[in-house]
Tab-separated table of C-alpha atoms and ligand atoms in Angstrom:
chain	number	residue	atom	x	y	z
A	1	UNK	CA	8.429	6.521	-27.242
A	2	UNK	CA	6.396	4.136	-24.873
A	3	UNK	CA	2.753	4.629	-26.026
A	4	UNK	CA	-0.281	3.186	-23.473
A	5	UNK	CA	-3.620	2.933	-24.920
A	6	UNK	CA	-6.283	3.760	-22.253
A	7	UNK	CA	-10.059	3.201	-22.297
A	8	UNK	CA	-12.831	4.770	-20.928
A	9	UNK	CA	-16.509	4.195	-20.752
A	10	UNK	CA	-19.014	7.101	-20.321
A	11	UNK	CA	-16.046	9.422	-18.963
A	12	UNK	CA	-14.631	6.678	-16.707
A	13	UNK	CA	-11.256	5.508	-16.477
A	14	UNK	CA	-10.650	1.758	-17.188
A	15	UNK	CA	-7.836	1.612	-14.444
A	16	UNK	CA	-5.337	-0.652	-16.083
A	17	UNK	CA	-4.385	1.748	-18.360
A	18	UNK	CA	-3.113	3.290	-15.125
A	19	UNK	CA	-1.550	0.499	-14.195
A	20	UNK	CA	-0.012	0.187	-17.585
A	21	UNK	CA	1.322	3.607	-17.091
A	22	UNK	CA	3.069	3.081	-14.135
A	23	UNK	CA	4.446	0.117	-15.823
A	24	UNK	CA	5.703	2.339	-19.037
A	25	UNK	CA	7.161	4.848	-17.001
A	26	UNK	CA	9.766	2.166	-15.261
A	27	UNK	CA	10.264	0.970	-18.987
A	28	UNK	CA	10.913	4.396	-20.306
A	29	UNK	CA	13.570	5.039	-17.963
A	30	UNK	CA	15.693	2.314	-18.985
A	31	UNK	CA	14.679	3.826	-21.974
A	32	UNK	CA	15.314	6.734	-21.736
A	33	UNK	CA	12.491	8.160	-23.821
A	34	UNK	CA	8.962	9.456	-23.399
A	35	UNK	CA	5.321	8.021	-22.371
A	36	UNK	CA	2.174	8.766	-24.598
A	37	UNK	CA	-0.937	7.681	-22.978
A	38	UNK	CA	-3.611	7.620	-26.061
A	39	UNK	CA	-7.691	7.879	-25.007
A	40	UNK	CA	-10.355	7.889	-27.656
A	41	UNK	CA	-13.914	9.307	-27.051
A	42	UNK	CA	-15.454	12.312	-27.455
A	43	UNK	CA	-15.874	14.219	-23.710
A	44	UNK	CA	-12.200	13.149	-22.195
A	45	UNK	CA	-10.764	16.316	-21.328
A	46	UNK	CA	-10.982	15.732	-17.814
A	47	UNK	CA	-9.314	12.431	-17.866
A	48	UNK	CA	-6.049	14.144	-19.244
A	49	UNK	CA	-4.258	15.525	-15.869
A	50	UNK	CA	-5.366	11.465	-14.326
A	51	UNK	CA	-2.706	10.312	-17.321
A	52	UNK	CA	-0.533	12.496	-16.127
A	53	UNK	CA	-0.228	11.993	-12.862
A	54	UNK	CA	-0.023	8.119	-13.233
A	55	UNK	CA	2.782	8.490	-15.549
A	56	UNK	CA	2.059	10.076	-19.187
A	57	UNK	CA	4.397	12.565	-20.553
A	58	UNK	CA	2.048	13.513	-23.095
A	59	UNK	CA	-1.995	12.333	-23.687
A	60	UNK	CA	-3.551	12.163	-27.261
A	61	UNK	CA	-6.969	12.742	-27.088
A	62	UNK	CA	-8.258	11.054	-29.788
A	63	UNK	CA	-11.436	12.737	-30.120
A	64	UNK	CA	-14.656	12.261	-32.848
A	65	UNK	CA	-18.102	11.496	-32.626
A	66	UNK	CA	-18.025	8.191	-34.108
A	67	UNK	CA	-15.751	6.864	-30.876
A	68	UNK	CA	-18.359	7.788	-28.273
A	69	UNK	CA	-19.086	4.038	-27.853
A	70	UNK	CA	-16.662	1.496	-29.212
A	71	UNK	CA	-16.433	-0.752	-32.109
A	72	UNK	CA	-13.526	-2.260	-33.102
A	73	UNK	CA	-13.070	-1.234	-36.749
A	74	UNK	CA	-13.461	2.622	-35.841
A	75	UNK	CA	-11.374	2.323	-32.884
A	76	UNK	CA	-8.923	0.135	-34.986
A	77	UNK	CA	-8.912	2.295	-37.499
A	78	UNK	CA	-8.627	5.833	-35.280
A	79	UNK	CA	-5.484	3.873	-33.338
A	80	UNK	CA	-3.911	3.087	-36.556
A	81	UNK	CA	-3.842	6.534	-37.524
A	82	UNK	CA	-2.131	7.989	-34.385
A	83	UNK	CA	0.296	4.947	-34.090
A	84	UNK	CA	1.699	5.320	-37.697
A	85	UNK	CA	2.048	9.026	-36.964
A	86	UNK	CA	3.576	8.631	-33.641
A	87	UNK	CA	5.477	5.567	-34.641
A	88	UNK	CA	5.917	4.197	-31.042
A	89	UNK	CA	8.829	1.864	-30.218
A	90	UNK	CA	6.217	-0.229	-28.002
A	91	UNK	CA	2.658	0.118	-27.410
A	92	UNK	CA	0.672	-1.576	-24.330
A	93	UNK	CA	-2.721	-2.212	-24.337
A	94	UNK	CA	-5.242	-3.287	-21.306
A	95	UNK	CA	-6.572	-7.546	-21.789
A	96	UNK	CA	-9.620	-6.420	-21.222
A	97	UNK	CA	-12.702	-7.216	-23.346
A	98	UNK	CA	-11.655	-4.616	-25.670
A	99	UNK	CA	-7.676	-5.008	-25.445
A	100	UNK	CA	-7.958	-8.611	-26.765
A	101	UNK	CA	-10.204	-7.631	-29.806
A	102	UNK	CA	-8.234	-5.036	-30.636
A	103	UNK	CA	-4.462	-5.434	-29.855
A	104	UNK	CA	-5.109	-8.434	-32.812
A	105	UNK	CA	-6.770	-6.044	-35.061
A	106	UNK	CA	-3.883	-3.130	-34.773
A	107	UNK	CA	-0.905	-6.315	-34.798
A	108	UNK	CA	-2.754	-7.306	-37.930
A	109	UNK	CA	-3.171	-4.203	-39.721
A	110	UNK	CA	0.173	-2.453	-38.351
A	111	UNK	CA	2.064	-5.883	-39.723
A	112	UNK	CA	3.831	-6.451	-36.333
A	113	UNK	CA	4.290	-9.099	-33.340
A	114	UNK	CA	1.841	-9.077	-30.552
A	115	UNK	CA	2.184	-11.106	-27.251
A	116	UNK	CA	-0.978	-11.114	-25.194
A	117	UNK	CA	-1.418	-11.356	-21.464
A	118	UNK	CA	2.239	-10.769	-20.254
A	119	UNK	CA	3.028	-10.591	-16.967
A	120	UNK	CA	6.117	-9.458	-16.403
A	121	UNK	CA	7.599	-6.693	-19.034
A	122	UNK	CA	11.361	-5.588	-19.131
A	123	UNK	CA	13.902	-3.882	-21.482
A	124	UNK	CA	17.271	-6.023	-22.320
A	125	UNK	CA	19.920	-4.332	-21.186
A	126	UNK	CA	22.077	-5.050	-24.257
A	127	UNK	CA	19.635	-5.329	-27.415
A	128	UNK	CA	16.771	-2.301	-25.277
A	129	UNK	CA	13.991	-4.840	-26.803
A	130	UNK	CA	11.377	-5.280	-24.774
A	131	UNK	CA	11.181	-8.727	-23.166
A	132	UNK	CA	7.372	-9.297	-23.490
A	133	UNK	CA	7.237	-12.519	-20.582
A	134	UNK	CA	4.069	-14.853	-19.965
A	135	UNK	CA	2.564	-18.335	-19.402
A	136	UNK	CA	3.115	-21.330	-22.241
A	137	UNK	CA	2.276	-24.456	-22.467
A	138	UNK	CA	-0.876	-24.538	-20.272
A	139	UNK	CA	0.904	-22.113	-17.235
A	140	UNK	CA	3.894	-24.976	-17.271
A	141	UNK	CA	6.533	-22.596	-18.551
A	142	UNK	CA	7.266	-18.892	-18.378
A	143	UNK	CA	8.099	-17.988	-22.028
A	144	UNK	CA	9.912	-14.756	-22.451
A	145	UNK	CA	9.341	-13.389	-26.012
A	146	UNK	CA	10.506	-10.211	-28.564
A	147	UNK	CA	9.842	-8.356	-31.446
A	148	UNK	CA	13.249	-7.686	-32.681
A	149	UNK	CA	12.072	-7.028	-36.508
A	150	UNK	CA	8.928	-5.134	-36.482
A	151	UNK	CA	7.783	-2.125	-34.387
A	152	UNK	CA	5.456	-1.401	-32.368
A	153	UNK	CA	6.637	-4.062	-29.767
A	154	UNK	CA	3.140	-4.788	-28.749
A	155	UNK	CA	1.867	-6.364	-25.740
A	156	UNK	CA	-1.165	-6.901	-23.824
A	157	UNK	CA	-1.173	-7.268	-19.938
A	158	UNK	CA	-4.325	-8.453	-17.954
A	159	UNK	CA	-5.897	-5.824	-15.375
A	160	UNK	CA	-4.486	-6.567	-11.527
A	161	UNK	CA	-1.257	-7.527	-13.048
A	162	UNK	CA	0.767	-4.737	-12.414
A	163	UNK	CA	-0.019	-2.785	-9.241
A	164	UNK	CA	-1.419	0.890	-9.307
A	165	UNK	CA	0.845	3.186	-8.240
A	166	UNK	CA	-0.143	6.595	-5.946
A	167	UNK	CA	-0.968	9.450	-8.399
A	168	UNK	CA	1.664	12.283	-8.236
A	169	UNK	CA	-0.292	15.328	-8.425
A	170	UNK	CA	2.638	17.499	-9.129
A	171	UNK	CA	3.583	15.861	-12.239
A	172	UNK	CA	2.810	17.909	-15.461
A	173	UNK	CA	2.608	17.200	-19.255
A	174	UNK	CA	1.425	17.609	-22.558
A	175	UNK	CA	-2.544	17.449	-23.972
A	176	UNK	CA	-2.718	17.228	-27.422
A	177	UNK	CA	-5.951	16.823	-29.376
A	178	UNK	CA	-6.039	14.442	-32.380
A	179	UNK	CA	-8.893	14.319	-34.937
A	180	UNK	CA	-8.717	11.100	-36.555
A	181	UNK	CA	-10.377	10.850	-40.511
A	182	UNK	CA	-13.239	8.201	-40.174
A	183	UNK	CA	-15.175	9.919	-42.928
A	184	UNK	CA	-15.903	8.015	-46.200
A	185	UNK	CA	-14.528	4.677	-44.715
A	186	UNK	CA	-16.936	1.713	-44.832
A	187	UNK	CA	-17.750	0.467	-41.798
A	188	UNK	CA	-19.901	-2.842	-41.151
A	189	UNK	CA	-20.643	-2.447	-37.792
A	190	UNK	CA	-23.536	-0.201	-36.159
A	191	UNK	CA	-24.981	0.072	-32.765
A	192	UNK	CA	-28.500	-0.254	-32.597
A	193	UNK	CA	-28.870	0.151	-29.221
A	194	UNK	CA	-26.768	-0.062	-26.017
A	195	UNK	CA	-28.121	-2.976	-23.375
A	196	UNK	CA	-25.887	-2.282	-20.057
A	197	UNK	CA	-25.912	-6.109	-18.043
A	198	UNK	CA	-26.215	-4.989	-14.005
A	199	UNK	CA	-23.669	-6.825	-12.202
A	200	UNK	CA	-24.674	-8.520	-8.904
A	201	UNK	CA	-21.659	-7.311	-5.743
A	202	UNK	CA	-18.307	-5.716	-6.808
A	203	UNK	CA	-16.168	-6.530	-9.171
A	204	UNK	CA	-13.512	-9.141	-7.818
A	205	UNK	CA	-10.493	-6.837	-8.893
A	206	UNK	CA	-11.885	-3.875	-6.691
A	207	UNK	CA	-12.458	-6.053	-3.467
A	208	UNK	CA	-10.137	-5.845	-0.340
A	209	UNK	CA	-11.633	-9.050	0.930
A	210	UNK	CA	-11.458	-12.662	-1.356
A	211	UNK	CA	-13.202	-15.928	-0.387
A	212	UNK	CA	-12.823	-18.365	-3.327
A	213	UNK	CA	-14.091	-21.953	-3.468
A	214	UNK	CA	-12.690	-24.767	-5.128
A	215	UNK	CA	-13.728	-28.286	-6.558
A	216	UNK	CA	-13.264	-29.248	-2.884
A	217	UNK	CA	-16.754	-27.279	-1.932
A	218	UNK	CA	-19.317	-29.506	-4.296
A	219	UNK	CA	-21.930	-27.951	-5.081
A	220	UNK	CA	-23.992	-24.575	-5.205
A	221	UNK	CA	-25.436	-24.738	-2.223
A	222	UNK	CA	-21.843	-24.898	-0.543
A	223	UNK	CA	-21.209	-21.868	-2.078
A	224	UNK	CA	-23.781	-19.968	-0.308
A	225	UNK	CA	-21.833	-20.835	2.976
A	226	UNK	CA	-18.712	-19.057	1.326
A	227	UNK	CA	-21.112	-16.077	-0.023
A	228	UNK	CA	-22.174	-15.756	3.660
A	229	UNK	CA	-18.421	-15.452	5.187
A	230	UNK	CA	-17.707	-13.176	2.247
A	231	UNK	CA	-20.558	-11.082	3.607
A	232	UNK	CA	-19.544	-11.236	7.257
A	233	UNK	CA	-16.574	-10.025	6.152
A	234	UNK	CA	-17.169	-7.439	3.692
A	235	UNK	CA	-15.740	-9.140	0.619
A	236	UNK	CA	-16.537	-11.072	-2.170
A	237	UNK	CA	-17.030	-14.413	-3.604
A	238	UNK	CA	-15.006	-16.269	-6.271
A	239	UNK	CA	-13.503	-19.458	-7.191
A	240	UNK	CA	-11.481	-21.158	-9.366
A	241	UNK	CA	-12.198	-22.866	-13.120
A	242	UNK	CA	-13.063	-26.297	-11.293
A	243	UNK	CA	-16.073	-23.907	-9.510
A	244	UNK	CA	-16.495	-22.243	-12.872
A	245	UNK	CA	-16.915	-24.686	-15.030
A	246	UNK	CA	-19.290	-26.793	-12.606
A	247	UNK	CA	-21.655	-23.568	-12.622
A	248	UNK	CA	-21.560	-23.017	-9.031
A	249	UNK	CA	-20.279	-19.476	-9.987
A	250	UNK	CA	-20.092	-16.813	-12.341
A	251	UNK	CA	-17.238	-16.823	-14.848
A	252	UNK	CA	-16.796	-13.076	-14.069
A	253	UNK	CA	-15.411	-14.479	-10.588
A	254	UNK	CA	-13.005	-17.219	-11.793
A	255	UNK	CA	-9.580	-16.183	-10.874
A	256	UNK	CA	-6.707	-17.049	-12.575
A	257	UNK	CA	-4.695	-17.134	-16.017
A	258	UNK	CA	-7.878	-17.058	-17.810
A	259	UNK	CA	-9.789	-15.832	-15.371
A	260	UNK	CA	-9.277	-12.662	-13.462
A	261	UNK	CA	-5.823	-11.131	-11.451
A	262	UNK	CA	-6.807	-10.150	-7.866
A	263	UNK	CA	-4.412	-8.974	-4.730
A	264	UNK	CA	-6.712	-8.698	-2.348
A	265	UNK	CA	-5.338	-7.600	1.560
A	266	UNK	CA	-7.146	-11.029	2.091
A	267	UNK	CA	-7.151	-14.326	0.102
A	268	UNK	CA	-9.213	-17.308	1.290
A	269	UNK	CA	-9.020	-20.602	-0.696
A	270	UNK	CA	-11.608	-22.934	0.225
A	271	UNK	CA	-11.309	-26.514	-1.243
A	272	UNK	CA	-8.903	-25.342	-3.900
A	273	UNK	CA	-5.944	-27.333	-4.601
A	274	UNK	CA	-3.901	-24.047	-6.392
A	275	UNK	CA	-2.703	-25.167	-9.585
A	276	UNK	CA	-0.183	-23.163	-10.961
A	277	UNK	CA	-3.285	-22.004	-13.543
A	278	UNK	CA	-4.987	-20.569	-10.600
A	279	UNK	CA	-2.208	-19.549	-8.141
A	280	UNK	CA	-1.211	-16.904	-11.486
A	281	UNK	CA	-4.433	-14.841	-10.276
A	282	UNK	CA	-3.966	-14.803	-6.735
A	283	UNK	CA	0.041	-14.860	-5.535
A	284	UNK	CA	0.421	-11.424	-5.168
A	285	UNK	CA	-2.629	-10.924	-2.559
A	286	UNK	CA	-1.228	-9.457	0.864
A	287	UNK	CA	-2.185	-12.646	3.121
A	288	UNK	CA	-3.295	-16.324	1.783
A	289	UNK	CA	-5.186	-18.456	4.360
A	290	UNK	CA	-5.894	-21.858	2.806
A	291	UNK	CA	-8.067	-24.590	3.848
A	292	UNK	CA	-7.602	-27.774	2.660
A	293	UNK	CA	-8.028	-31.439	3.787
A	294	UNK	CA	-4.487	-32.179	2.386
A	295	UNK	CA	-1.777	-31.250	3.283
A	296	UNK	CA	0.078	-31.624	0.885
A	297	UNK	CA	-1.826	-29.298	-1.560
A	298	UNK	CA	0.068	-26.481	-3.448
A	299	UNK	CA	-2.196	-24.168	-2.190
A	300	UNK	CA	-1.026	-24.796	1.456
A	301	UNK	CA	2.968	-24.057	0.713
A	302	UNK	CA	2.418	-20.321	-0.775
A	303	UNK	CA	-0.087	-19.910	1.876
A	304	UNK	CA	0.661	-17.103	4.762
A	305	UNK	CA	-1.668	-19.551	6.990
A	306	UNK	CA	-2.519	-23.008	6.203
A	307	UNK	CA	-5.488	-25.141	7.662
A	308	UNK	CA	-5.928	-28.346	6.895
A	309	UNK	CA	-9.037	-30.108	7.228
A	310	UNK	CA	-12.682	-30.120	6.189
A	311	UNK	CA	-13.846	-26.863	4.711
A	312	UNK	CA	-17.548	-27.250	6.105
A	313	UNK	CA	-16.767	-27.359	9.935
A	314	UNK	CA	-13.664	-24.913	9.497
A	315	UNK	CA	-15.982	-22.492	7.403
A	316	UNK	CA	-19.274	-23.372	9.592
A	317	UNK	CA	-17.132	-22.448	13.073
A	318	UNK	CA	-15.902	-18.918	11.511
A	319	UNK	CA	-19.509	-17.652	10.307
A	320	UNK	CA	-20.627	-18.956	14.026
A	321	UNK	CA	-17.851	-16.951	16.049
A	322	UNK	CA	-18.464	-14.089	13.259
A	323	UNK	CA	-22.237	-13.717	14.219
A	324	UNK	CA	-21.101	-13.965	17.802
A	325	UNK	CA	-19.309	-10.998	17.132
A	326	UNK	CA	-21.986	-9.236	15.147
A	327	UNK	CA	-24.235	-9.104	18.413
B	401	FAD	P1	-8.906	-29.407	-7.606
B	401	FAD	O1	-7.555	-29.307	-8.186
B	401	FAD	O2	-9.684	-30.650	-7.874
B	401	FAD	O3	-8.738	-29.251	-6.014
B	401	FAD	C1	-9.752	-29.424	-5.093
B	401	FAD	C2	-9.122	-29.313	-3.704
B	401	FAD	O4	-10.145	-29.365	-2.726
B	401	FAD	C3	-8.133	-30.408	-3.377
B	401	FAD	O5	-6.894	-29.844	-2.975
B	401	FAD	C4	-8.783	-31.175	-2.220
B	401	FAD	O6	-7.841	-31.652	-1.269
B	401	FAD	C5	-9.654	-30.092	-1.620
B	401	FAD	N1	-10.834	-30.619	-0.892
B	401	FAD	C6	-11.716	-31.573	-1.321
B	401	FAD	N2	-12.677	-31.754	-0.400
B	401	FAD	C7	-12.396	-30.898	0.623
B	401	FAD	C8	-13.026	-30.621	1.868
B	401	FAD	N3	-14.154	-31.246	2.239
B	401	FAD	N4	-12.465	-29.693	2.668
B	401	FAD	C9	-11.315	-29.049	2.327
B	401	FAD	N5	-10.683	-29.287	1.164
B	401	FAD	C10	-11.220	-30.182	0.323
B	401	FAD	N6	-7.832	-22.827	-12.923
B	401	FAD	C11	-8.216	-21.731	-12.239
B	401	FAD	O7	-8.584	-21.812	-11.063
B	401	FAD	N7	-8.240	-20.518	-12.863
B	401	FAD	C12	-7.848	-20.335	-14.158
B	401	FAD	O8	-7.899	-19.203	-14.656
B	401	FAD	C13	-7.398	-21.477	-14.880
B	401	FAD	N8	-6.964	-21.360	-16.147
B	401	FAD	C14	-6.453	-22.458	-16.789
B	401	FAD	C15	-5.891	-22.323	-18.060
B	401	FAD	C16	-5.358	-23.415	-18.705
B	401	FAD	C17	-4.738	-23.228	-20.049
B	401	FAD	C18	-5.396	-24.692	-18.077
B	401	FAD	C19	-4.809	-25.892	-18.751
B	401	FAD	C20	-5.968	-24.840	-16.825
B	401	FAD	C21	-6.508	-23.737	-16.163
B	401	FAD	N9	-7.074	-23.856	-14.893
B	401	FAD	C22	-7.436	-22.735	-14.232
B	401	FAD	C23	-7.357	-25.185	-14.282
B	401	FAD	C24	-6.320	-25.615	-13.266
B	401	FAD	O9	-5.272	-26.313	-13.920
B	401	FAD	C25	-6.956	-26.562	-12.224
B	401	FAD	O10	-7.548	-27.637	-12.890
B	401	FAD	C26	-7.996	-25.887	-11.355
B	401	FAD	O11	-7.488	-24.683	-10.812
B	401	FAD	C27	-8.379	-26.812	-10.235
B	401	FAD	O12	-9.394	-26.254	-9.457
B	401	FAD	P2	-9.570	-26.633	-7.935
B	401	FAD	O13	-8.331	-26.308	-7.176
B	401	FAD	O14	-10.841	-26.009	-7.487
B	401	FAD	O15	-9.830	-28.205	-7.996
């Protein structure tokens, strides 16, 4: 069995465990065997028949009191006890905040393998391992890896990676309810009190609309220019780690391997040169239109329309015509 763990957060969906689903069903047919999607909380009912039509044979509501709002040892330790009664043959599990804390944690405490933010998952025809593939060496090399020895087969795959398929409302399957034992275990970890950050525009993964800056824009202010198309166009900002790590923009907007996975409809890079680092969080967007002063830049050869020359008069001509428009 193929078993997804899912997240939620005050009765919402995170949606790469429907991604992931999607994902496990394709595996489970070479398979041929069963998906389990797994959600922990306490009101989750509703979220069952969502599982199911996005793939799950069967959901495990893995419900208690103490998994309203997570922490990874009771999480850990509620996961641990479906898993070793379940005993998957692989289990997938969201990069997300919580997906990298505790894919570790289970790995550790279930004694098996764990490769983290694949992006590509198959079985082997011959040896039906699952060949857990993803960036080495910096992004130079794709390394293809498996857990021949231990089971789960456990990987973690970053949201945006694998696309969401259409829900199939006529699929059916199984609910089942499971009460894990968190009583008389020390935990060290308590919640004092929740503080929710409020984010400013959508989240990049959500938006149909992408204009990223690069190195190549300079400074803050040039980023306002970008913010303004994105605007005009009803889209988003981002940028790449060069923009990042210069503070012209939020780290929650980076895109790339360790930033985020977007495929927009519409990709704009701005001044960014599309090292193979950044062109992991981007390639699959419908249309690419780069601008670039070289040439020559990677960016330009994966692009579906390539301008070359200098970002401010290119950028400063399209808000102009835009506002034309507008009137
Ligand atoms: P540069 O490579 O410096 O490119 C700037 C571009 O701007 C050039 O092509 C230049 O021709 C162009 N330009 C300059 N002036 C103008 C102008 N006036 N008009 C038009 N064009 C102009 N990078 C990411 O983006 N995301 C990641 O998640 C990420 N993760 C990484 C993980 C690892 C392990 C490593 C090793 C690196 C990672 N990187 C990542 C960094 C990546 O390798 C590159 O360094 C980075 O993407 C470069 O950013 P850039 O394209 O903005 O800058």
């Amino acid at each position: 069995m193929i078993m997804v763990l899912c997240q939620q957060e005050d009765g919402e969906l995170h949606k790469v465990g429907l991604e992931l689903l999607g994902k496990a069903r394709e595996l489970a047919q070479d398979l041929e065997t069963q998906v389990t999607a797994v959600i922990p909380g306490v009101d989750i009912s509703h979220l069952a028949p969502i599982l199911i039509q996005h793939g799950a044979d069967r959901v495990i509501l893995v419900r208690h009191k103490e998994l309203k709002n997570y922490t990874v040892e009771k999480y850990t330790e509620a996961f641990c006890q479906i898993i070793e009664k379940e005993k998957p043959e692989i289990l997938l599990l969201g990069a997300t905040q919580l997906g990298r804390e505790i894919g570790p944690s289970l790995a550790a405490r279930l004694k098996t393998g764990l490769t983290a933010d694949c992006t590509q998952l198959e079985i082997d025809k011959e040896t039906k391992l699952l060949l857990m593939t993803r960036p080495a060496f910096g992004g130079n090399l794709m390394a293809t890896i498996i857990c021949p020895n231990n089971r789960p087969q456990m990987a973690t795959v970053r949201p945006g990676v694998f696309p969401l398929k259409n829900a199939d409302v006529n699929r059916k399957g199984e609910i089942i309810e499971f009460i894990p034992n968190l009583e008389g275990k020390e935990f060290k970890i308590t919640i004092e009190e929740i503080v929710k950050k409020v984010r400013k525009g959508t989240d990049i993964t959500e938006t149909k609309i992408i204009v990223a800056g690069g190195r190549g824009i300079g400074s803050k202010e040039g980023f306002e220019q970008l913010k303004e198309l994105a605007d005009l166009l009803g889209g988003e900002v981002a940028g790449s780690r060069a923009a990042v790590d210069n503070g012209w923009i939020e780290k929650d907007r980076q895109v790339g391997q360790t930033g985020k996975v977007v495929r927009p409809k519409l990709y704009i890079a701005v001044g960014i040169s599309g090292a193979i680092q950044h062109l992991a969080g981007m390639q699959e967007s419908e249309y690419i239109i780069a601008i670039n002063k070289d040439p020559e830049a990677p960016i330009m050869k994966i692009a579906d329309l390539a301008i070359v020359g200098d970002w401010k008069q290119i950028i400063g001509r399209l808000i102009q015509k835009l506002r034309q428009e507008e009137k």
